[in-house]
PDB file of C-alpha atoms in Angstrom:
ATOM      1  CA  MET A   1      -2.606   6.168  19.505  1.00 97.00           C
ATOM      2  CA  LYS A   2      -3.658   5.242  16.286  1.00 98.00           C
ATOM      3  CA  VAL A   3      -1.547   2.158  14.724  1.00 98.00           C
ATOM      4  CA  VAL A   4      -1.868   0.531  10.985  1.00 98.00           C
ATOM      5  CA  ILE A   5       0.192  -2.634  10.955  1.00 98.00           C
ATOM      6  CA  LEU A   6       0.434  -4.230   7.356  1.00 97.00           C
ATOM      7  CA  GLN A   7       2.523  -5.848   4.699  1.00 97.00           C
ATOM      8  CA  SER A   8       4.326  -3.511   1.949  1.00 98.00           C
ATOM      9  CA  ASN A   9       2.312  -3.374  -1.291  1.00 98.00           C
ATOM     10  CA  TYR A  10       3.293  -2.255  -4.922  1.00 98.00           C
ATOM     11  CA  LEU A  11       1.554   0.998  -6.239  1.00 98.00           C
ATOM     12  CA  PRO A  12      -1.417   0.241  -3.295  1.00 98.00           C
ATOM     13  CA  TRP A  13      -4.814   1.727  -4.557  1.00 98.00           C
ATOM     14  CA  LYS A  14      -6.384   4.063  -2.269  1.00 97.00           C
ATOM     15  CA  GLY A  15      -7.701   2.240   0.479  1.00 96.00           C
ATOM     16  CA  TYR A  16      -4.146   1.481   1.519  1.00 97.00           C
ATOM     17  CA  PHE A  17      -3.320   5.115   1.787  1.00 97.00           C
ATOM     18  CA  ASP A  18      -7.034   5.535   3.716  1.00 96.00           C
ATOM     19  CA  LEU A  19      -5.555   3.346   6.110  1.00 96.00           C
ATOM     20  CA  ILE A  20      -2.327   5.225   6.427  1.00 97.00           C
ATOM     21  CA  ASN A  21      -3.925   8.288   6.617  1.00 96.00           C
ATOM     22  CA  ASP A  22      -5.997   7.153   9.579  1.00 96.00           C
ATOM     23  CA  ALA A  23      -3.040   6.200  11.520  1.00 97.00           C
ATOM     24  CA  ASP A  24      -0.774   8.016  14.126  1.00 98.00           C
ATOM     25  CA  ILE A  25       1.904   5.221  12.588  1.00 98.00           C
ATOM     26  CA  PHE A  26       2.189   2.980  10.188  1.00 98.00           C
ATOM     27  CA  VAL A  27       4.537  -0.043  10.743  1.00 98.00           C
ATOM     28  CA  PHE A  28       5.594  -2.028   7.708  1.00 98.00           C
ATOM     29  CA  TYR A  29       5.100  -5.751   8.329  1.00 98.00           C
ATOM     30  CA  ASP A  30       7.296  -7.918   6.117  1.00 98.00           C
ATOM     31  CA  GLU A  31       8.963  -9.882   8.859  1.00 96.00           C
ATOM     32  CA  VAL A  32       6.399 -12.688   7.293  1.00 95.00           C
ATOM     33  CA  LYS A  33       6.769 -15.301   4.588  1.00 96.00           C
ATOM     34  CA  TYR A  34       5.992 -13.700   0.776  1.00 97.00           C
ATOM     35  CA  THR A  35       2.906 -14.939  -0.461  1.00 94.00           C
ATOM     36  CA  LYS A  36       2.336 -15.648  -4.076  1.00 93.00           C
ATOM     37  CA  ASN A  37      -0.375 -13.751  -6.249  1.00 91.00           C
ATOM     38  CA  ASP A  38      -0.969 -11.142  -3.775  1.00 95.00           C
ATOM     39  CA  TRP A  39      -0.078  -7.431  -3.740  1.00 97.00           C
ATOM     40  CA  ARG A  40       3.428  -6.973  -3.108  1.00 98.00           C
ATOM     41  CA  ASN A  41       4.781  -7.240  -6.332  1.00 98.00           C
ATOM     42  CA  ARG A  42       1.946  -6.291  -8.545  1.00 98.00           C
ATOM     43  CA  ASN A  43      -1.244  -3.771  -8.766  1.00 98.00           C
ATOM     44  CA  LYS A  44      -3.273  -2.402 -11.623  1.00 98.00           C
ATOM     45  CA  ILE A  45      -3.382   0.582 -13.512  1.00 98.00           C
ATOM     46  CA  TYR A  46      -6.216   1.583 -15.789  1.00 98.00           C
ATOM     47  CA  SER A  47      -4.866   1.589 -19.425  1.00 96.00           C
ATOM     48  CA  VAL A  48      -6.510   2.860 -22.616  1.00 92.00           C
ATOM     49  CA  ASN A  49      -7.486  -1.085 -23.110  1.00 92.00           C
ATOM     50  CA  GLY A  50      -9.121  -1.158 -19.489  1.00 96.00           C
ATOM     51  CA  GLU A  51      -7.291  -2.671 -16.131  1.00 96.00           C
ATOM     52  CA  HIS A  52      -3.424  -3.595 -16.856  1.00 98.00           C
ATOM     53  CA  TRP A  53      -1.428  -5.542 -14.867  1.00 98.00           C
ATOM     54  CA  LEU A  54       2.304  -4.410 -13.684  1.00 98.00           C
ATOM     55  CA  THR A  55       4.103  -7.201 -12.230  1.00 98.00           C
ATOM     56  CA  ILE A  56       7.109  -7.248 -10.708  1.00 98.00           C
ATOM     57  CA  PRO A  57       9.583 -10.249 -11.685  1.00 97.00           C
ATOM     58  CA  ILE A  58      10.977 -11.809  -8.664  1.00 97.00           C
ATOM     59  CA  THR A  59      13.410 -14.826  -7.689  1.00 93.00           C
ATOM     60  CA  LYS A  60      11.741 -18.162  -7.763  1.00 91.00           C
ATOM     61  CA  ASP A  61      12.792 -18.792  -3.882  1.00 95.00           C
ATOM     62  CA  ALA A  62      10.374 -15.608  -2.972  1.00 97.00           C
ATOM     63  CA  VAL A  63       7.235 -18.471  -1.316  1.00 95.00           C
ATOM     64  CA  LYS A  64      10.538 -19.431   0.874  1.00 97.00           C
ATOM     65  CA  LEU A  65      11.594 -16.331   2.270  1.00 98.00           C
ATOM     66  CA  LYS A  66      10.152 -13.690   4.364  1.00 97.00           C
ATOM     67  CA  ILE A  67       9.033 -10.532   2.419  1.00 98.00           C
ATOM     68  CA  SER A  68      11.772  -8.507   3.464  1.00 98.00           C
ATOM     69  CA  GLU A  69      14.043 -10.903   1.842  1.00 98.00           C
ATOM     70  CA  VAL A  70      12.655 -11.146  -1.725  1.00 98.00           C
ATOM     71  CA  LYS A  71      14.905  -9.675  -4.375  1.00 97.00           C
ATOM     72  CA  MET A  72      14.404  -8.845  -7.832  1.00 95.00           C
ATOM     73  CA  LEU A  73      14.708 -11.085 -11.073  1.00 93.00           C
ATOM     74  CA  ASP A  74      16.836  -7.799 -13.151  1.00 93.00           C
ATOM     75  CA  THR A  75      16.171  -4.260 -13.930  1.00 95.00           C
ATOM     76  CA  ALA A  76      14.340  -4.939 -17.172  1.00 96.00           C
ATOM     77  CA  TRP A  77      11.175  -4.558 -15.855  1.00 98.00           C
ATOM     78  CA  GLN A  78      11.667  -0.564 -14.361  1.00 98.00           C
ATOM     79  CA  GLU A  79      11.675   0.749 -18.134  1.00 98.00           C
ATOM     80  CA  MET A  80       8.791  -1.474 -18.970  1.00 98.00           C
ATOM     81  CA  HIS A  81       6.644  -0.452 -15.895  1.00 98.00           C
ATOM     82  CA  PHE A  82       7.650   3.190 -16.591  1.00 98.00           C
ATOM     83  CA  LYS A  83       6.393   3.168 -20.317  1.00 98.00           C
ATOM     84  CA  SER A  84       3.195   1.083 -19.381  1.00 98.00           C
ATOM     85  CA  ILE A  85       2.225   4.126 -16.462  1.00 98.00           C
ATOM     86  CA  TYR A  86       3.183   7.041 -19.283  1.00 98.00           C
ATOM     87  CA  TYR A  87       1.178   5.851 -22.052  1.00 98.00           C
ATOM     88  CA  ALA A  88      -1.874   5.146 -20.039  1.00 98.00           C
ATOM     89  CA  TYR A  89      -2.307   8.480 -18.160  1.00 98.00           C
ATOM     90  CA  LYS A  90       0.221  10.980 -20.364  1.00 98.00           C
ATOM     91  CA  LYS A  91      -3.047  12.503 -21.567  1.00 97.00           C
ATOM     92  CA  ALA A  92      -4.678  12.821 -17.798  1.00 98.00           C
ATOM     93  CA  PRO A  93      -5.065  16.148 -17.171  1.00 98.00           C
ATOM     94  CA  TYR A  94      -3.097  16.018 -13.584  1.00 98.00           C
ATOM     95  CA  PHE A  95      -0.003  13.588 -14.943  1.00 98.00           C
ATOM     96  CA  PHE A  96       2.077  16.083 -14.371  1.00 98.00           C
ATOM     97  CA  GLN A  97       1.896  15.200 -10.745  1.00 98.00           C
ATOM     98  CA  ILE A  98       3.113  12.029 -11.174  1.00 98.00           C
ATOM     99  CA  GLU A  99       5.803  12.236 -13.703  1.00 98.00           C
ATOM    100  CA  THR A 100       8.612  13.188 -11.933  1.00 98.00           C
ATOM    101  CA  LEU A 101       7.990  10.357  -9.407  1.00 98.00           C
ATOM    102  CA  ILE A 102       7.943   7.289 -12.145  1.00 98.00           C
ATOM    103  CA  HIS A 103      10.851   9.040 -13.962  1.00 98.00           C
ATOM    104  CA  GLU A 104      12.761   9.365 -10.501  1.00 98.00           C
ATOM    105  CA  VAL A 105      11.663   5.636  -9.500  1.00 98.00           C
ATOM    106  CA  TYR A 106      11.774   3.623 -12.917  1.00 98.00           C
ATOM    107  CA  LEU A 107      14.678   5.400 -14.917  1.00 98.00           C
ATOM    108  CA  GLU A 108      17.115   6.813 -12.647  1.00 98.00           C
ATOM    109  CA  LYS A 109      16.869   4.529  -9.568  1.00 97.00           C
ATOM    110  CA  LYS A 110      17.744   0.907  -9.541  1.00 96.00           C
ATOM    111  CA  TRP A 111      16.687  -1.714  -7.334  1.00 97.00           C
ATOM    112  CA  ASP A 112      17.447  -5.012  -5.137  1.00 96.00           C
ATOM    113  CA  TYR A 113      14.862  -5.738  -2.739  1.00 98.00           C
ATOM    114  CA  LEU A 114      10.883  -5.907  -3.331  1.00 98.00           C
ATOM    115  CA  ILE A 115      10.397  -4.048  -0.189  1.00 98.00           C
ATOM    116  CA  ASP A 116      12.551  -0.918  -1.040  1.00 98.00           C
ATOM    117  CA  VAL A 117      10.580   0.071  -4.284  1.00 98.00           C
ATOM    118  CA  ASP A 118       7.433  -0.460  -2.363  1.00 98.00           C
ATOM    119  CA  ARG A 119       7.991   1.428   0.136  1.00 98.00           C
ATOM    120  CA  TYR A 120       9.691   4.240  -1.373  1.00 98.00           C
ATOM    121  CA  LEU A 121       6.953   4.548  -3.222  1.00 98.00           C
ATOM    122  CA  ILE A 122       4.343   4.183  -0.385  1.00 98.00           C
ATOM    123  CA  GLU A 123       5.921   6.954   1.234  1.00 98.00           C
ATOM    124  CA  LYS A 124       6.793   9.358  -1.117  1.00 98.00           C
ATOM    125  CA  ILE A 125       3.156   9.702  -2.601  1.00 98.00           C
ATOM    126  CA  ALA A 126       1.833   9.701   1.263  1.00 98.00           C
ATOM    127  CA  ARG A 127       3.674  12.621   1.592  1.00 98.00           C
ATOM    128  CA  MET A 128       2.911  14.158  -1.761  1.00 97.00           C
ATOM    129  CA  LEU A 129      -0.408  13.752  -0.522  1.00 97.00           C
ATOM    130  CA  GLY A 130      -0.325  15.370   2.906  1.00 96.00           C
ATOM    131  CA  ILE A 131      -0.025  12.565   4.801  1.00 97.00           C
ATOM    132  CA  GLN A 132       2.283  13.196   7.849  1.00 96.00           C
ATOM    133  CA  THR A 133       1.596   9.724   9.533  1.00 98.00           C
ATOM    134  CA  ARG A 134       5.051   7.938  10.859  1.00 98.00           C
ATOM    135  CA  PHE A 135       6.345   4.881   9.200  1.00 98.00           C
ATOM    136  CA  GLU A 136       7.724   2.226  10.911  1.00 98.00           C
ATOM    137  CA  ASP A 137       9.734  -1.115   9.787  1.00 98.00           C
ATOM    138  CA  SER A 138       8.272  -4.084  12.192  1.00 97.00           C
ATOM    139  CA  LYS A 139      12.054  -5.299  12.483  1.00 96.00           C
ATOM    140  CA  LYS A 140      13.025  -2.944  14.736  1.00 96.00           C
ATOM    141  CA  PHE A 141      10.358  -4.534  16.949  1.00 96.00           C
ATOM    142  CA  ASP A 142      10.463  -7.957  19.525  1.00 92.00           C
ATOM    143  CA  LEU A 143       8.050 -10.066  17.510  1.00 90.00           C
ATOM    144  CA  THR A 144       7.115 -12.341  20.041  1.00 85.00           C
ATOM    145  CA  GLY A 145       4.482 -15.234  20.127  1.00 85.00           C
ATOM    146  CA  GLU A 146       2.386 -16.520  17.285  1.00 86.00           C
ATOM    147  CA  ARG A 147       0.634 -14.412  14.647  1.00 88.00           C
ATOM    148  CA  VAL A 148      -1.529 -12.505  16.500  1.00 94.00           C
ATOM    149  CA  GLU A 149       0.266 -12.404  19.528  1.00 94.00           C
ATOM    150  CA  ARG A 150       3.070 -10.714  17.488  1.00 95.00           C
ATOM    151  CA  LEU A 151       0.623  -8.067  16.316  1.00 96.00           C
ATOM    152  CA  ILE A 152      -0.182  -7.496  19.952  1.00 96.00           C
ATOM    153  CA  SER A 153       3.662  -7.200  20.515  1.00 96.00           C
ATOM    154  CA  ILE A 154       4.175  -4.611  18.369  1.00 97.00           C
ATOM    155  CA  LEU A 155       1.218  -2.764  19.375  1.00 98.00           C
ATOM    156  CA  LEU A 156       2.317  -2.964  23.515  1.00 97.00           C
ATOM    157  CA  GLN A 157       5.803  -1.606  22.399  1.00 97.00           C
ATOM    158  CA  LEU A 158       4.193   1.655  20.435  1.00 98.00           C
ATOM    159  CA  LYS A 159       1.784   1.802  23.420  1.00 98.00           C
ATOM    160  CA  ALA A 160      -1.032   1.813  21.166  1.00 98.00           C
ATOM    161  CA  THR A 161      -5.275   2.605  22.038  1.00 98.00           C
ATOM    162  CA  HIS A 162      -6.170   1.542  18.525  1.00 98.00           C
ATOM    163  CA  TYR A 163      -5.511  -1.153  16.428  1.00 97.00           C
ATOM    164  CA  ILE A 164      -7.110  -0.329  12.530  1.00 97.00           C
ATOM    165  CA  SER A 165      -7.112  -3.388  10.406  1.00 95.00           C
ATOM    166  CA  GLY A 166      -8.391  -3.871   6.482  1.00 91.00           C
ATOM    167  CA  PRO A 167     -11.654  -5.991   6.504  1.00 91.00           C
ATOM    168  CA  SER A 168     -10.106  -9.011   4.765  1.00 88.00           C
ATOM    169  CA  ALA A 169      -8.435  -9.631   8.167  1.00 90.00           C
ATOM    170  CA  LYS A 170     -11.667 -10.414   9.838  1.00 89.00           C
ATOM    171  CA  ASP A 171     -11.539 -13.947   9.528  1.00 87.00           C
ATOM    172  CA  TYR A 172      -7.567 -14.090  10.465  1.00 85.00           C
ATOM    173  CA  LEU A 173      -8.563 -12.383  13.593  1.00 93.00           C
ATOM    174  CA  ASN A 174     -11.650 -14.340  14.314  1.00 90.00           C
ATOM    175  CA  GLY A 175     -11.403 -15.682  17.735  1.00 89.00           C
ATOM    176  CA  SER A 176      -8.742 -13.745  18.897  1.00 91.00           C
ATOM    177  CA  GLU A 177     -10.354 -10.581  19.580  1.00 93.00           C
ATOM    178  CA  HIS A 178     -10.370 -11.154  22.935  1.00 94.00           C
ATOM    179  CA  LEU A 179      -6.597 -10.238  23.100  1.00 95.00           C
ATOM    180  CA  PHE A 180      -6.936  -6.985  22.092  1.00 96.00           C
ATOM    181  CA  GLN A 181      -9.407  -6.084  24.452  1.00 95.00           C
ATOM    182  CA  GLU A 182      -7.565  -7.639  27.288  1.00 96.00           C
ATOM    183  CA  ASN A 183      -4.721  -5.602  26.252  1.00 97.00           C
ATOM    184  CA  GLY A 184      -6.814  -2.340  26.417  1.00 97.00           C
ATOM    185  CA  ILE A 185      -6.667  -1.819  22.582  1.00 98.00           C
ATOM    186  CA  LYS A 186      -9.601  -1.309  20.203  1.00 97.00           C
ATOM    187  CA  LEU A 187      -9.924  -3.370  17.723  1.00 96.00           C
ATOM    188  CA  ILE A 188     -11.158  -1.393  14.289  1.00 95.00           C
ATOM    189  CA  TYR A 189     -12.083  -2.325  10.957  1.00 95.00           C
ATOM    190  CA  LYS A 190     -11.646  -0.305   8.553  1.00 93.00           C
ATOM    191  CA  ASP A 191     -14.776   0.328   5.657  1.00 92.00           C
ATOM    192  CA  TYR A 192     -13.704   0.737   2.481  1.00 92.00           C
ATOM    193  CA  SER A 193     -17.090   1.605   1.001  1.00 88.00           C
ATOM    194  CA  GLY A 194     -18.506   4.758   0.009  1.00 87.00           C
ATOM    195  CA  TYR A 195     -15.210   6.397  -1.804  1.00 93.00           C
ATOM    196  CA  ALA A 196     -16.334   9.652  -4.006  1.00 91.00           C
ATOM    197  CA  PRO A 197     -15.808   8.614  -7.732  1.00 94.00           C
ATOM    198  CA  TYR A 198     -13.461  11.048  -9.519  1.00 96.00           C
ATOM    199  CA  PRO A 199     -13.704  11.481 -13.795  1.00 96.00           C
ATOM    200  CA  GLN A 200     -11.542   8.636 -14.962  1.00 97.00           C
ATOM    201  CA  MET A 201     -10.278   9.282 -18.679  1.00 94.00           C
ATOM    202  CA  ARG A 202     -12.674   5.731 -19.783  1.00 94.00           C
ATOM    203  CA  GLU A 203     -15.292   3.758 -18.465  1.00 94.00           C
ATOM    204  CA  PRO A 204     -16.461   2.139 -16.476  1.00 96.00           C
ATOM    205  CA  PHE A 205     -15.352   3.453 -13.430  1.00 96.00           C
ATOM    206  CA  LEU A 206     -12.971   1.464 -11.308  1.00 96.00           C
ATOM    207  CA  HIS A 207     -12.244   1.822  -7.845  1.00 95.00           C
ATOM    208  CA  ALA A 208      -9.643  -0.920  -7.412  1.00 96.00           C
ATOM    209  CA  VAL A 209      -6.983   0.652  -9.341  1.00 98.00           C
ATOM    210  CA  SER A 210      -3.422   2.018  -8.282  1.00 98.00           C
ATOM    211  CA  ILE A 211      -3.230   5.595  -6.579  1.00 98.00           C
ATOM    212  CA  LEU A 212      -1.297   6.617  -9.562  1.00 98.00           C
ATOM    213  CA  ASP A 213      -4.971   6.795 -11.376  1.00 98.00           C
ATOM    214  CA  VAL A 214      -6.052   9.313  -9.008  1.00 98.00           C
ATOM    215  CA  LEU A 215      -3.073  11.183  -9.031  1.00 98.00           C
ATOM    216  CA  ALA A 216      -3.649  11.380 -12.617  1.00 98.00           C
ATOM    217  CA  ASN A 217      -6.772  12.074 -13.051  1.00 98.00           C
ATOM    218  CA  VAL A 218      -7.297  14.607  -9.744  1.00 98.00           C
ATOM    219  CA  LYS A 219      -5.683  17.821  -8.386  1.00 98.00           C
ATOM    220  CA  LEU A 220      -3.353  17.439  -5.989  1.00 97.00           C
ATOM    221  CA  ASN A 221      -5.081  19.029  -3.405  1.00 96.00           C
ATOM    222  CA  GLU A 222      -8.248  17.198  -3.913  1.00 96.00           C
ATOM    223  CA  VAL A 223      -7.277  14.228  -4.127  1.00 96.00           C
ATOM    224  CA  LYS A 224      -7.987  13.380  -0.304  1.00 94.00           C
ATOM    225  CA  ASN A 225     -11.370  13.904  -0.912  1.00 93.00           C
ATOM    226  CA  HIS A 226     -11.298  10.680  -3.243  1.00 94.00           C
ATOM    227  CA  ILE A 227      -9.465   8.388  -0.688  1.00 92.00           C
ATOM    228  CA  CYS A 228      -9.866   9.373   2.522  1.00 84.00           C
ATOM    229  CA  ASN A 229     -12.942   8.166   4.209  1.00 69.00           C
ATOM    230  CA  LYS A 230     -12.735   9.148   8.133  1.00 56.00           C
ATOM    231  CA  SER A 231     -16.500   8.524   8.848  1.00 46.00           C
ATOM    232  CA  LYS A 232     -16.215   5.048   7.631  1.00 52.00           C
ATOM    233  CA  ILE A 233     -13.085   4.281   9.902  1.00 53.00           C
ATOM    234  CA  GLY A 234     -15.168   1.532  11.737  1.00 47.00           C
ATOM    235  CA  VAL A 235     -18.304   0.661  13.972  1.00 39.00           C
ATOM    236  CA  ASN A 236     -16.684  -0.177  16.646  1.00 43.00           C
ATOM    237  CA  GLU A 237     -14.600   3.000  17.668  1.00 42.00           C
TER     238      GLU A 237
END
């Protein structure tokens, strides 16, 4: 049983969906403190003027809250984000693949909590890609211990055999690797290198933009070829 435990992000890049695809179960880990200037409420698209940030305005007290408690300031951002995405990608060859989704998310629905829009987009896009990974909420688990121990407790409750982590967590987990081994869980660090490029509408080629960029520029049944890197799941598997 391969498990990924990660905070929900706004319109994540392809590597996030690569992690989801690697897992049998993906746990949204939003019962932790919100971190400022992170990926929870913002991401980048590739517009006619280059990289363009999309940022959801949130309440000022967000840094005092858990991610799951963070609310938006208003709904005005929704139309702004719709227009930014629309004008960035309306001439892309496969824009129609995201058009219905962005109409629904930004023009038809209203959102109060950050995690609601983040998770909705992540799950909808994962299913569009044919990813059948099961999604769970960390809130349903008994979260005991400190930091790494909390991760271990979730993994044990899920009877995980493998824990797949992004490479940025190496410092965070440094010195705690033995806890996974002692509990019979193989720790794997995802390798994000080697993604196949795809035709973008402008140059230079940018990897670190929202998944929407791939979906607008690549035929849906070929998207996985550019976001899934099973051979790079980690050297310790």
